[in-house]
Structures are given as structure tokens and as C-alpha cells.
Tab-separated table of C-alpha atoms in Angstrom:
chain	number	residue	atom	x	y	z
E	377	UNK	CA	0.000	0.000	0.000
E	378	UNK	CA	2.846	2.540	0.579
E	379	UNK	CA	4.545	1.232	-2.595
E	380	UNK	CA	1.743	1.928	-4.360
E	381	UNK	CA	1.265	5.062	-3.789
E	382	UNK	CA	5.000	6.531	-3.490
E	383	UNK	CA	4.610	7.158	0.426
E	384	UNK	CA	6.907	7.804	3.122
E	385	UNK	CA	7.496	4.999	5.500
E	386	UNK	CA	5.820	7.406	8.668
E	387	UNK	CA	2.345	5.977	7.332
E	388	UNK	CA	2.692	2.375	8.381
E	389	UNK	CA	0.669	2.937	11.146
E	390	UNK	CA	-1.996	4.064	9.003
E	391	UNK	CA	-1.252	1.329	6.618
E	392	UNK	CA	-1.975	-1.186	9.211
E	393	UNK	CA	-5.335	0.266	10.817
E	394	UNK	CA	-6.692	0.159	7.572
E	395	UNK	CA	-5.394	-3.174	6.311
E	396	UNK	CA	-6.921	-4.736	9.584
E	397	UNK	CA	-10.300	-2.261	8.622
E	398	UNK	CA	-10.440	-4.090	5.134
E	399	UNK	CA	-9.798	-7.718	6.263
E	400	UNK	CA	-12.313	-7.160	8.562
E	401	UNK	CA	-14.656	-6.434	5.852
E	402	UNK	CA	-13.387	-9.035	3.423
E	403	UNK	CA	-14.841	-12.763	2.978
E	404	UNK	CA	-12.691	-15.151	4.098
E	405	UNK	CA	-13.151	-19.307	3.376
E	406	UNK	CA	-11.849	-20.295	7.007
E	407	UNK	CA	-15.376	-18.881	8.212
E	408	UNK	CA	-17.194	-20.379	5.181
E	409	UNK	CA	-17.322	-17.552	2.554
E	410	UNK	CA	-18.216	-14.348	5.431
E	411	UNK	CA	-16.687	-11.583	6.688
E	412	UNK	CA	-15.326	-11.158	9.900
E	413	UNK	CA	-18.042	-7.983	10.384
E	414	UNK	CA	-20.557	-9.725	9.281
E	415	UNK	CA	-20.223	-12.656	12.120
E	416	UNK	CA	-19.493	-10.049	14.848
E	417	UNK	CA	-22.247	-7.590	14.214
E	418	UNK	CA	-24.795	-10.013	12.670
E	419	UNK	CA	-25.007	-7.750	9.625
E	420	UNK	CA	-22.979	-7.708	6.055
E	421	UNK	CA	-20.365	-4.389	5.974
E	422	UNK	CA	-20.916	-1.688	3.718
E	423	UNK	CA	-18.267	-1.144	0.846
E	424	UNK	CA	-19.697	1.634	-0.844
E	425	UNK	CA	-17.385	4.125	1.191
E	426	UNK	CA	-14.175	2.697	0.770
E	427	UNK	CA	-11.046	4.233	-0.486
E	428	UNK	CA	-7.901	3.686	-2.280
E	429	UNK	CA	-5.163	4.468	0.560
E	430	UNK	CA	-2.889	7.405	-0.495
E	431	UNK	CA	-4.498	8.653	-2.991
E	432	UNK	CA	-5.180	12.595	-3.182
E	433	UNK	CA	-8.400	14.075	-0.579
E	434	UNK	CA	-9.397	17.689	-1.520
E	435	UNK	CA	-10.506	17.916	2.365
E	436	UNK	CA	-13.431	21.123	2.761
E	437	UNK	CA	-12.353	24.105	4.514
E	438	UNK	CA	-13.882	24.913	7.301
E	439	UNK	CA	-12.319	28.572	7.806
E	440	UNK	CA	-15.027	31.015	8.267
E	441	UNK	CA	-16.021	33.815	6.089
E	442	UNK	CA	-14.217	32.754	2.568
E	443	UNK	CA	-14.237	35.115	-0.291
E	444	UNK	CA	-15.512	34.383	-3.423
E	445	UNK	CA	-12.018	33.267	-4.922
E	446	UNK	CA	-11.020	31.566	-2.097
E	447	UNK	CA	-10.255	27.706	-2.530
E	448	UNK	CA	-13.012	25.825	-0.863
E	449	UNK	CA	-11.072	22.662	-0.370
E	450	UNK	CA	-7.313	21.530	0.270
E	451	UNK	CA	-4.875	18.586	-1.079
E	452	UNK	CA	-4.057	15.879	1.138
E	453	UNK	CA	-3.425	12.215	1.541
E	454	UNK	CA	-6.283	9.793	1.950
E	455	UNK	CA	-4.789	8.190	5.274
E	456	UNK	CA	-7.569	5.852	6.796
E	457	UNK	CA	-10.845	5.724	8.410
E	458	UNK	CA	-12.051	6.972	11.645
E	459	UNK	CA	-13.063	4.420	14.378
E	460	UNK	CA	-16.713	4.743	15.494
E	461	UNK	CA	-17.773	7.771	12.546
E	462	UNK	CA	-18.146	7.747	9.102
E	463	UNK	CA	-15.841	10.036	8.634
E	464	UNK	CA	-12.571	9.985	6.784
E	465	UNK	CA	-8.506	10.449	8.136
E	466	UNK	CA	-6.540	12.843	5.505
E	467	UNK	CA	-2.933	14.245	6.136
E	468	UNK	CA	-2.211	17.586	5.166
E	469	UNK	CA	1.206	17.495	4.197
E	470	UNK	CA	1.871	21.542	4.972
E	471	UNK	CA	0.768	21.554	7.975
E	472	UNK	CA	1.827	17.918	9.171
E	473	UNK	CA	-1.481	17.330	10.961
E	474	UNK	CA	-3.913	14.709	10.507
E	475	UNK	CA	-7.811	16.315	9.507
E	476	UNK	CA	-10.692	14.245	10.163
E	477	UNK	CA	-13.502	14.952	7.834
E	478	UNK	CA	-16.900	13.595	5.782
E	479	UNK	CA	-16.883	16.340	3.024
E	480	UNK	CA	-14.273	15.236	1.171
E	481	UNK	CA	-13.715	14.332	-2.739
E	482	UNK	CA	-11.313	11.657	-3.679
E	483	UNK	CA	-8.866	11.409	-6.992
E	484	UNK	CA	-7.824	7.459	-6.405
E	485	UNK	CA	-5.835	8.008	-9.489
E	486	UNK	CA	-3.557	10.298	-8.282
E	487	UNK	CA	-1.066	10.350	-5.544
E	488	UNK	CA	1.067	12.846	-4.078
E	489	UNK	CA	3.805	14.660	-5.796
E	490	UNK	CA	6.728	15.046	-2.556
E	491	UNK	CA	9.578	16.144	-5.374
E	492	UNK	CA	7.434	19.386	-5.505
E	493	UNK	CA	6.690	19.458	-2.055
E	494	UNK	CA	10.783	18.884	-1.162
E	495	UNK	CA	11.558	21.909	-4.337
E	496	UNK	CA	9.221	24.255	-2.463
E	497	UNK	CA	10.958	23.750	0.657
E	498	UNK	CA	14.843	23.968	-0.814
E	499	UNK	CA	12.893	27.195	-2.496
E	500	UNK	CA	12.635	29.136	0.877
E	501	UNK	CA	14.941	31.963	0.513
E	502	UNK	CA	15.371	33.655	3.849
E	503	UNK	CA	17.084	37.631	3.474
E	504	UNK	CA	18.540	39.951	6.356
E	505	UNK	CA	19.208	43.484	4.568
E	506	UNK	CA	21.576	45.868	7.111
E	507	UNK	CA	23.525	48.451	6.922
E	508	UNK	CA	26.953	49.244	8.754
E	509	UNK	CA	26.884	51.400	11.757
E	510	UNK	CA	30.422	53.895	11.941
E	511	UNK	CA	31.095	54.748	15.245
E	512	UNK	CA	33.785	57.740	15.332
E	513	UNK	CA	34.876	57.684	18.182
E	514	UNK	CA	36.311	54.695	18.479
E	515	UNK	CA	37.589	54.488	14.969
E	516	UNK	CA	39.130	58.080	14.926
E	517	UNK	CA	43.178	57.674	14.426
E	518	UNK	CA	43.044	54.026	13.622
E	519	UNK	CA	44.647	54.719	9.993
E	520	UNK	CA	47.028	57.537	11.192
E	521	UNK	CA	48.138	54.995	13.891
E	522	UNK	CA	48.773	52.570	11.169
E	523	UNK	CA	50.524	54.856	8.894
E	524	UNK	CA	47.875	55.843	6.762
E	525	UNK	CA	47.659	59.351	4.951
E	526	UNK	CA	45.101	61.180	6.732
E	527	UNK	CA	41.450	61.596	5.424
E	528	UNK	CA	41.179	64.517	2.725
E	529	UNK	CA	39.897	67.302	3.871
E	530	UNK	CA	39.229	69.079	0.425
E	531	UNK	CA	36.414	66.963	-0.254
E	532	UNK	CA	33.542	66.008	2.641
E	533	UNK	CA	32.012	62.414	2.684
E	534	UNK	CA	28.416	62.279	1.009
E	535	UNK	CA	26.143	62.738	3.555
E	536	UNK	CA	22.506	61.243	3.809
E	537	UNK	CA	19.605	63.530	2.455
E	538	UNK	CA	16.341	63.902	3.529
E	539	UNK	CA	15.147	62.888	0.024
E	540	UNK	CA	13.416	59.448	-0.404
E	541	UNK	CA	15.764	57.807	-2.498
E	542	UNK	CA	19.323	58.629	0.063
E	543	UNK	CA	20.387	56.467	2.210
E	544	UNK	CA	19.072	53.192	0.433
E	545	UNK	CA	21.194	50.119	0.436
E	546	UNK	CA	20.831	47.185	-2.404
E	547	UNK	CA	18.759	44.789	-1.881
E	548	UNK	CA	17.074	41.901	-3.448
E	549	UNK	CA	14.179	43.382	-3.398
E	550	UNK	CA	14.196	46.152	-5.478
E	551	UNK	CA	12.325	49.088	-4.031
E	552	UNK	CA	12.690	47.602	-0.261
E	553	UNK	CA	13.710	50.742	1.905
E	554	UNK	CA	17.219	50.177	3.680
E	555	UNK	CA	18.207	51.362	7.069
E	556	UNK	CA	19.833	54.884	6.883
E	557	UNK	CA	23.020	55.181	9.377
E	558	UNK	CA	22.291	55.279	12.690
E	559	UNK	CA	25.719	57.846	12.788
E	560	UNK	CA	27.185	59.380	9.218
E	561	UNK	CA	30.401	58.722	8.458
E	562	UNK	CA	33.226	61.346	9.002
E	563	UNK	CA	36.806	61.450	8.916
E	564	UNK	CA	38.482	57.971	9.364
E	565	UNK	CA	35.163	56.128	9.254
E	566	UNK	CA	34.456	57.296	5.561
E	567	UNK	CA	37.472	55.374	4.173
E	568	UNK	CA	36.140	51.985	5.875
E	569	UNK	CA	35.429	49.685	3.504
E	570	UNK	CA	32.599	47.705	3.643
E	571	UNK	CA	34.959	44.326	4.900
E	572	UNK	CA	35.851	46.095	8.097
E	573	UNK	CA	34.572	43.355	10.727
E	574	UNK	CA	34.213	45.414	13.651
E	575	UNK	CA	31.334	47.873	13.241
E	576	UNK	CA	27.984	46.247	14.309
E	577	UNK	CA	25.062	45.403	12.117
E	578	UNK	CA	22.034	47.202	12.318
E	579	UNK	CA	19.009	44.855	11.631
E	580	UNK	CA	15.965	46.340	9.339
E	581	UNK	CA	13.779	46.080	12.972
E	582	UNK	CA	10.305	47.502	13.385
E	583	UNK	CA	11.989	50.410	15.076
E	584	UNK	CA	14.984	50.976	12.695
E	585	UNK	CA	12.266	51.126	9.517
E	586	UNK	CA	9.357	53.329	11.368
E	587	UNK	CA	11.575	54.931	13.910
E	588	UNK	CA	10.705	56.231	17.326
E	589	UNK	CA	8.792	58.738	16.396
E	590	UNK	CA	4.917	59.204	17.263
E	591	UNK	CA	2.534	61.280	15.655
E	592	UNK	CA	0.523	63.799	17.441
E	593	UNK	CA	-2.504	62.280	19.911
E	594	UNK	CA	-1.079	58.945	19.600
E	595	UNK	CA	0.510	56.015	22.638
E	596	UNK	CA	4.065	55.287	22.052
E	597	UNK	CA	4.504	51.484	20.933
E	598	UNK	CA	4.868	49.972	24.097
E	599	UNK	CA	1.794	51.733	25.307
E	600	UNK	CA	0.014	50.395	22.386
E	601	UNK	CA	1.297	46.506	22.983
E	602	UNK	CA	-0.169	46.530	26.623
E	603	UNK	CA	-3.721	48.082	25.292
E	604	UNK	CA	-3.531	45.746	22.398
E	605	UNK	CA	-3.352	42.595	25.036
E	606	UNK	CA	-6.123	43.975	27.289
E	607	UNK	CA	-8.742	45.027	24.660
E	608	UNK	CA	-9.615	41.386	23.630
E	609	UNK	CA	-11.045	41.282	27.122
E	610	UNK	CA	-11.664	37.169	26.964
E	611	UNK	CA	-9.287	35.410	29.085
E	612	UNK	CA	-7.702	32.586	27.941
E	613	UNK	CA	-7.566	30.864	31.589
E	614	UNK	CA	-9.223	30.539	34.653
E	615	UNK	CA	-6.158	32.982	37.009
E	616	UNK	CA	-7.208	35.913	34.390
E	617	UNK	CA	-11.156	35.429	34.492
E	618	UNK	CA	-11.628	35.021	38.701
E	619	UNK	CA	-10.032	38.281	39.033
E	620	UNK	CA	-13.214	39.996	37.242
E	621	UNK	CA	-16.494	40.369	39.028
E	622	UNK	CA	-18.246	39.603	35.546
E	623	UNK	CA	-16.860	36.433	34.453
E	624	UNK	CA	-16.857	35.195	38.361
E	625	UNK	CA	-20.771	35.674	37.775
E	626	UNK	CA	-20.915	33.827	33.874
E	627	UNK	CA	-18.948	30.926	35.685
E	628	UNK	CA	-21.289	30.853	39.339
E	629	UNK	CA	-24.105	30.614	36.197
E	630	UNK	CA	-22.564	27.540	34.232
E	631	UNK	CA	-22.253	25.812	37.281
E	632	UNK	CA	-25.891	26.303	38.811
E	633	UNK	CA	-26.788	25.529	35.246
E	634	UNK	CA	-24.677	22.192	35.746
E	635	UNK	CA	-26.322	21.460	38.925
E	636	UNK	CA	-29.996	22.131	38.264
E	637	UNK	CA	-29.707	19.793	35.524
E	638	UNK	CA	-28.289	16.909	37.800
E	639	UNK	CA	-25.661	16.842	35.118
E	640	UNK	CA	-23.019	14.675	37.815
E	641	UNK	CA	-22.693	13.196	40.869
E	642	UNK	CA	-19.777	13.888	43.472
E	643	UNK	CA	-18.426	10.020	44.390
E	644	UNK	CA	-15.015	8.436	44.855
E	645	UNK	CA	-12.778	7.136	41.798
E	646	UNK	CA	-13.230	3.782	40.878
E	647	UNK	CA	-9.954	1.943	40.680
E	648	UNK	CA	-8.610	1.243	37.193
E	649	UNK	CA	-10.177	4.666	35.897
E	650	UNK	CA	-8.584	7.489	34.623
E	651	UNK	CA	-11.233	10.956	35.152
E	652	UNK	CA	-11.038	13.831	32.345
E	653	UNK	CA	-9.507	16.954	33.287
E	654	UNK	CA	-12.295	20.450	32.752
E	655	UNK	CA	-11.239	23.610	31.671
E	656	UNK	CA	-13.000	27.405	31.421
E	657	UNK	CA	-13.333	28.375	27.892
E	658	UNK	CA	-14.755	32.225	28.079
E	659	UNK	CA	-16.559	33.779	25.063
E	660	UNK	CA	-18.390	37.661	25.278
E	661	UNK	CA	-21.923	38.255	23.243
E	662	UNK	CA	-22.391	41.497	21.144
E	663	UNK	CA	-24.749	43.259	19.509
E	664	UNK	CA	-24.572	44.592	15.747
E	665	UNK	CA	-22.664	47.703	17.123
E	666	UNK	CA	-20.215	45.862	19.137
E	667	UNK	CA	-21.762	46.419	22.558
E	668	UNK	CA	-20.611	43.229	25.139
E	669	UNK	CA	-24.357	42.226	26.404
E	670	UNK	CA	-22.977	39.310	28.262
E	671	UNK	CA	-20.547	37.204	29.662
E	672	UNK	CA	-20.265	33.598	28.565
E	673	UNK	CA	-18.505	30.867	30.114
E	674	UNK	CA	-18.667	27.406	29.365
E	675	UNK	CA	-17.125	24.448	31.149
E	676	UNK	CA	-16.218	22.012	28.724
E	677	UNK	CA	-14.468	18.313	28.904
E	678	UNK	CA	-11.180	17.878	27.420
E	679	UNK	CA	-12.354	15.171	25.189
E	680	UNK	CA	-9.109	14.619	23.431
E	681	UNK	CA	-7.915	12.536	26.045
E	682	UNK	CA	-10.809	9.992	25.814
E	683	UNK	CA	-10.208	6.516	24.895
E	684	UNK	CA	-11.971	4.765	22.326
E	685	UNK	CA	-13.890	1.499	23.392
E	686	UNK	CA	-13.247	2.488	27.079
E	687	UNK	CA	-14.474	5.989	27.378
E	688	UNK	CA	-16.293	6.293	24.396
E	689	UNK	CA	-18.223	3.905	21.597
E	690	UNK	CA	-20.164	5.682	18.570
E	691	UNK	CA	-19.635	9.460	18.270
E	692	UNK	CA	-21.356	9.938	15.228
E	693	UNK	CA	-24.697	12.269	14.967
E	694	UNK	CA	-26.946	13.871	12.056
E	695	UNK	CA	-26.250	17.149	11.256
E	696	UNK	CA	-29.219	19.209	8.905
E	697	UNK	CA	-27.280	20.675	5.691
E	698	UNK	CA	-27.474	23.958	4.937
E	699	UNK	CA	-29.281	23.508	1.643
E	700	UNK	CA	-31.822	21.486	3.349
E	701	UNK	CA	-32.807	23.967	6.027
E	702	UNK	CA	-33.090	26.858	2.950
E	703	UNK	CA	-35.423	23.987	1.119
E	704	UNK	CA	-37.913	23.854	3.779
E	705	UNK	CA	-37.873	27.330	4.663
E	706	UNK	CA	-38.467	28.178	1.314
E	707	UNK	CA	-41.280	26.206	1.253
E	708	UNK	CA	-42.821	27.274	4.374
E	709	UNK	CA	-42.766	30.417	2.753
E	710	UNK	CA	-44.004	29.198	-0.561
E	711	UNK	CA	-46.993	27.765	1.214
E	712	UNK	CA	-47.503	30.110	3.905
E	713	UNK	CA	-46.610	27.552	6.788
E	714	UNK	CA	-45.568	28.173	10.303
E	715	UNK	CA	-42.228	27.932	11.001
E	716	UNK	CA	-41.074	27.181	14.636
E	717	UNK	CA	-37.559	27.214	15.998
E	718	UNK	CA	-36.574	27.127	19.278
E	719	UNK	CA	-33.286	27.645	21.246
E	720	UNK	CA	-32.217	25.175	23.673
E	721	UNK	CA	-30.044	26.423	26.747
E	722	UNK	CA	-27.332	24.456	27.797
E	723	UNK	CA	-28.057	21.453	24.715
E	724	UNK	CA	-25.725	19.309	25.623
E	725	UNK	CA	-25.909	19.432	29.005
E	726	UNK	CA	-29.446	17.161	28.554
E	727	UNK	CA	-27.873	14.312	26.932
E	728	UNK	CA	-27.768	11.138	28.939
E	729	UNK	CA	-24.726	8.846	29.194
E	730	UNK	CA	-24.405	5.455	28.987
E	731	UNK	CA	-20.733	4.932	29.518
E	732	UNK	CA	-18.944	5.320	32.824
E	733	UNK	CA	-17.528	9.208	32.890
E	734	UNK	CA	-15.468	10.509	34.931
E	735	UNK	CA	-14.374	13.940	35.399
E	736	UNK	CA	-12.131	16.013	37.436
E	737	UNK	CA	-13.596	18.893	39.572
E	738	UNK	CA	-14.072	22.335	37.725
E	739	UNK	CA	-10.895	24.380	38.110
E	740	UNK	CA	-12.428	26.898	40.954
E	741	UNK	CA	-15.348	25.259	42.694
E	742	UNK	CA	-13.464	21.944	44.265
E	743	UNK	CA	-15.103	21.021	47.420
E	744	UNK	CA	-13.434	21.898	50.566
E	745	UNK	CA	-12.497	18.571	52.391
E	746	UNK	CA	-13.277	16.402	49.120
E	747	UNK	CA	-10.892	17.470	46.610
E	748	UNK	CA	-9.534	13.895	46.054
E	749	UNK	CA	-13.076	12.777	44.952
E	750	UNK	CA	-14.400	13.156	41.212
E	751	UNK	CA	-17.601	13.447	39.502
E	752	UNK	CA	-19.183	10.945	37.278
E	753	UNK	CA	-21.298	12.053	34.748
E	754	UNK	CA	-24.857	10.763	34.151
E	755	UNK	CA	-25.753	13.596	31.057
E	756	UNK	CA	-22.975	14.763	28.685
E	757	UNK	CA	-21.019	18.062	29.005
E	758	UNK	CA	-19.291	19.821	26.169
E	759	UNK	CA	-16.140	18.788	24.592
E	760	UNK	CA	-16.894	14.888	25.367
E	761	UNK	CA	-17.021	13.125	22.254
E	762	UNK	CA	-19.909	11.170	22.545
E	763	UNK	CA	-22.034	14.263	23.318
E	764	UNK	CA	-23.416	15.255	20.358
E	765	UNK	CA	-24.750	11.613	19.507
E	766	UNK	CA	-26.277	11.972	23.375
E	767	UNK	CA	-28.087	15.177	22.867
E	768	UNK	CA	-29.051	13.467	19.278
E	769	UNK	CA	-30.524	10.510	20.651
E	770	UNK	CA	-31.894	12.588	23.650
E	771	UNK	CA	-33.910	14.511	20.749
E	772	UNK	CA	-35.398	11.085	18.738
């Protein structure tokens, strides 16, 4: 399967999961003509979906707001299936991650060209422009000293002008602006040459290209930086949000919300299982003018760390297209129906379990006396992966 396909030996692993996926699907005359599926789940395997491995995935992009001339899709490498979903495993060779996706259109025939991929990384030029820095100072007598005839004083060095083209330096670039001198030659320093090894570089920094200067009404840089990290005004953890009186109130809400809905159950770890860690994730609501209106946090499950088969079975749950919601309300409007919608607080949060969850206590709100105990879960919280097929079946 690599062979055939011109891959890297890194995708054994994958090569392997999905060998064992097709035998498992394939008939087999030691167990009289069936499948191995078949026999376990009492039902023939479908076929329909599979794949040639390696071959080229255009994978759907998911990032928001796309112009019209945007690419809606990106290459990668058809790399297996995903246990317990119907969805597909692609690797995305710029970014070295593996996507997990159903929207995705395959080109068996092809397979991945890595000469061009290799080319484009050899391609990568990577440029420093400076200029040298004269100090005179320290450089005054140094040719005198050495026995040097003196600089000339009949004609003066070329100084830098206030024009836009002076004090430019080449560059590979073209039109790039260079760094003028941070001190203009005189004397000794204009008969350096431009070997001379001990005058420091000047690097084209923010502050050597736009200078120190600030224009009228305006925070100096550094003032800017610290506004700049204070505006976005979510935090990112749960030390930043406690310390304001707002998002102390959004989390006191999520976790009477928690509570009300009888969501878990304080007990003692059962030996041989591992609880899932909770963290704060803290969002703010505007209106159309950019007003906050309120506070939103949400304590989710880190659901990455979930096993499958042990913490986890099926994952998989519907999800209404797009096209399908503007056909019916189309219709509704075409035939002057009533159209209902409604807005569920909390969705997920109403989704019974049936595995054994276990989770840590929220970062915050651990029980005086009973921090060593956890809480097991008898509806879903966000982040776990089964809870969207929860709230689903909670719904049928």
C-alpha cells in the first residue's frame, strides 16, 4: 500500500489500521465464505465508502467567512478511516497534521507529488538586509596609527539627504527601503570599507524602519502593545477570568446551570479509571454595534484525552445541511406555513450517558475537604465526544 502510492514509510501505522479495517470487511473461506463484520455484528459491511489508501483528498475548509475566490477545499493524503464515525482520516502534508472529515472528494488516481513538495521547501529563501553602523569615536586615528595618509579634507564624505531615495542600500528586493546610518560617516570612518569586521550590524527592525517617532494624539509602541493585550477582554484561563467580578458571575451561572440539571454526581474514583480533566473556555456576546451584552462561560471536557472502546463507543450524529434547512424554509414560505424554531439552553448538558464518565472537579469550585473525589457524569457536558450523539438521541 505505501509502494503503491509513493509514500513515506511514517504511514505504516496508518497502513496497518486500515489493512486490519479491510480484512475485517473481506470474505474469508476459514469462516465459510463471510466476513469477519458480518459474524461479529450479525449484519454484512458496507463497501460503498471505501477508499484507495494514499491517494489525493481535496478535504473542505472549514475557515469562516471565505471570499468568493477563495479555494473551498485543500490537497491531502487519503490516510484511513475513523473508528466509530463515518468520517474519513486525511494528512495535510503543509501543515503535518492529521484532519478528520466527511466532506471530502477523492482522486484514487492520483497520488502525491513530494519532489514538488521537497523543491518548495529547498525554495525558501530567507534575506537579512543591514547596513553598517560607523562609530567615530572609536575608529578616529586608527589609519594615522597605522601609517595611513590622513582623510582629505578638500572633499567632505556624502552625507545622507532627507530625500526618499538617500540612504538606500541594495537589496534583493528592489524598491525595499534600507536602514539609513544610525551615525554618518566622518573622517576615518568614511574610508572603511565595507569588509571592516568590527562595526555592528544594524538589523531592518520595526523600530529601525518606522523609527521612534509618534505622531501627534497617539501612545508610544509599548503603550500600544499593553492596550492591544487587554482590549480582547476574553481570558484565555481561569487565574485571568476570577479576578473579574463579571466572568466570576458567567462561571457561578454555568455551574448552577450544571447542577440544576443533575448533570453529575460527586463520588469516589473507581480503581482502574482514569477521570477527564475540565477547563473554562470564556466567550463575550455582542450586539450589531459591538456592545458586550454578556458574559459567557462554558465548562467544557477535554475530550481529546478519551479513549476509544473504554471511554467512548459511537460518536457519530446527524447534522441538517445547509441547503436542506433553505429547502424547507423556502417552502414554508411558498406555502404560507408556520415555522417554529426554538433555542435550547445548555443542549448538551441534557444528553444522557451510557458509559462510565469521569471527570475532574471544575478548576475553581473543588469542594473543601473532598478534593480527592471526582464526579461521574450521568448527562454529557461539552467537549466529550460522545455528546453530540447523546443530545441526538436525547432529541429522537
Amino acid at each position: 500500500m505505501l509502494k503503491a502510492k509513493g509514500l513515506p514509510g511514517m504511514f505504516w501505522g496508518g497502513v496497518i489500521n486500515t489493512a486490519v479495517y479491510l480484512l475485517n470487511r473481506s470474505s474469508s473461506k476459514s469462516i465459510g465464505g463471510k466476513t469477519p463484520y458480518a459474524l461479529w455484528n450479525g449484519v454484512p459491511p458496507a463497501v460503498h465508502h471505501l477508499r484507495t489508501f494514499g491517494c489525493v483528498a481535496h478535504v473542505k475548509t472549514t475557515t469562516p467567512n471565505l471570499k468568493k475566490l477563495d479555494d473551498r477545499s485543500r490537497p491531502m493524503i487519503f490516510v484511513g478511516y475513523e473508528p466509530g464515525s463515518k468520517a474519513y482520516r486525511a494528512y495535510d502534508p503543509a501543515t503535518r497534521r492529521v484532519h478528520i472529515s466527511r466532506d471530502i472528494v477523492f482522486d484514487e488516481a492520483a497520488q502525491w507529488d513530494w519532489d514538488a513538495e521537497a523543491a518548495a521547501d529547498l525554495n525558501t529563501d530567507f534575506v537579512v538586509e543591514y547596513t553598517m553602523v560607523y562609530h567615530p569615536s572609536s575608529l578616529s586615528g586608527t589609519r594615522q596609527d597605522a601609517g595611513e595618509p590622513p582623510a582629505r579634507s578638500s572633499s567632505s564624505p556624502r552625507m545622507p539627504s532627507d530625500s526618499p531615495t538617500a540612504g538606500r542600500t541594495p537589496s534583493v528586493h528592489g524598491d525595499a527601503p534600507a536602514v539609513e546610518f544610525v551615525s554618518p560617516p566622518t573622517g576615518a570612518a568614511a574610508n572603511l570599507d565595507a569588509d571592516h569586521d568590527d562595526a555592528p550590524l544594524c538589523f531592518r527592525t520595526m523600530d529601525n524602519v518606522l523609527g521612534p517617532a509618534v505622531l501627534p494624539g497617539l501612545a508610544n509602541r509599548e503603550v500600544q502593545e499593553e492596550l492591544m493585550m487587554v482590549s480582547g477582554e476574553e481570558p484565555a484561563t481561569f487565574a485571568q477570568a476570577e479576578r473579574d467580578e463579571d466572568w466570576r458571575r458567567a462561571m457561578l451561572d454555568e455551574i448552577s446551570s450544571i447542577e440544576e440539571n443533575k448533570t453529575w454526581r460527586l463520588v469516589d474514583l473507581p480503581s482502574g479509571h482514569r477521570p477527564i480533566g475540565l477547563k473554562w473556555v470564556y466567550k463575550l456576546k455582542k450586539d450589531a454595534h459591538g456592545v458586550v451584552v454578556k458574559h459567557k462561560a462554558r465548562l467544557v471536557a477535554k475530550g481529546y484525552v478519551q479513549r476509544a472502546g473504554i471511554d467512548f463507543d459511537e460518536v457519530f450524529a446527524p447534522v441538517a445541511r445547509l441547503d436542506s434547512v433553505r429547502l424547507l424554509l423556502a417552502l414554508a414560505a411558498q406555502e404560507g406555513w408556520m415555522v417554529h424554531h426554538m433555542d435550547v439552553k445548555s443542549a448538551f448538558l441534557n444528553g444522557e450517558l451510557i458509559e462510565e464518565v469521569y471527570v475532574v472537579q471544575p478548576p475553581g469550585f473543588e469542594i473543601d475537604g473532598q478534593e480527592n473525589k471526582v464526579y461521574r457524569l450521568d448527562k454529557a457536558l461539552y467537549g466529550l465526544r460522545q455528546a453530540p450523539r447523546a443530545w441526538n438521541t436525547k432529541l429522537d
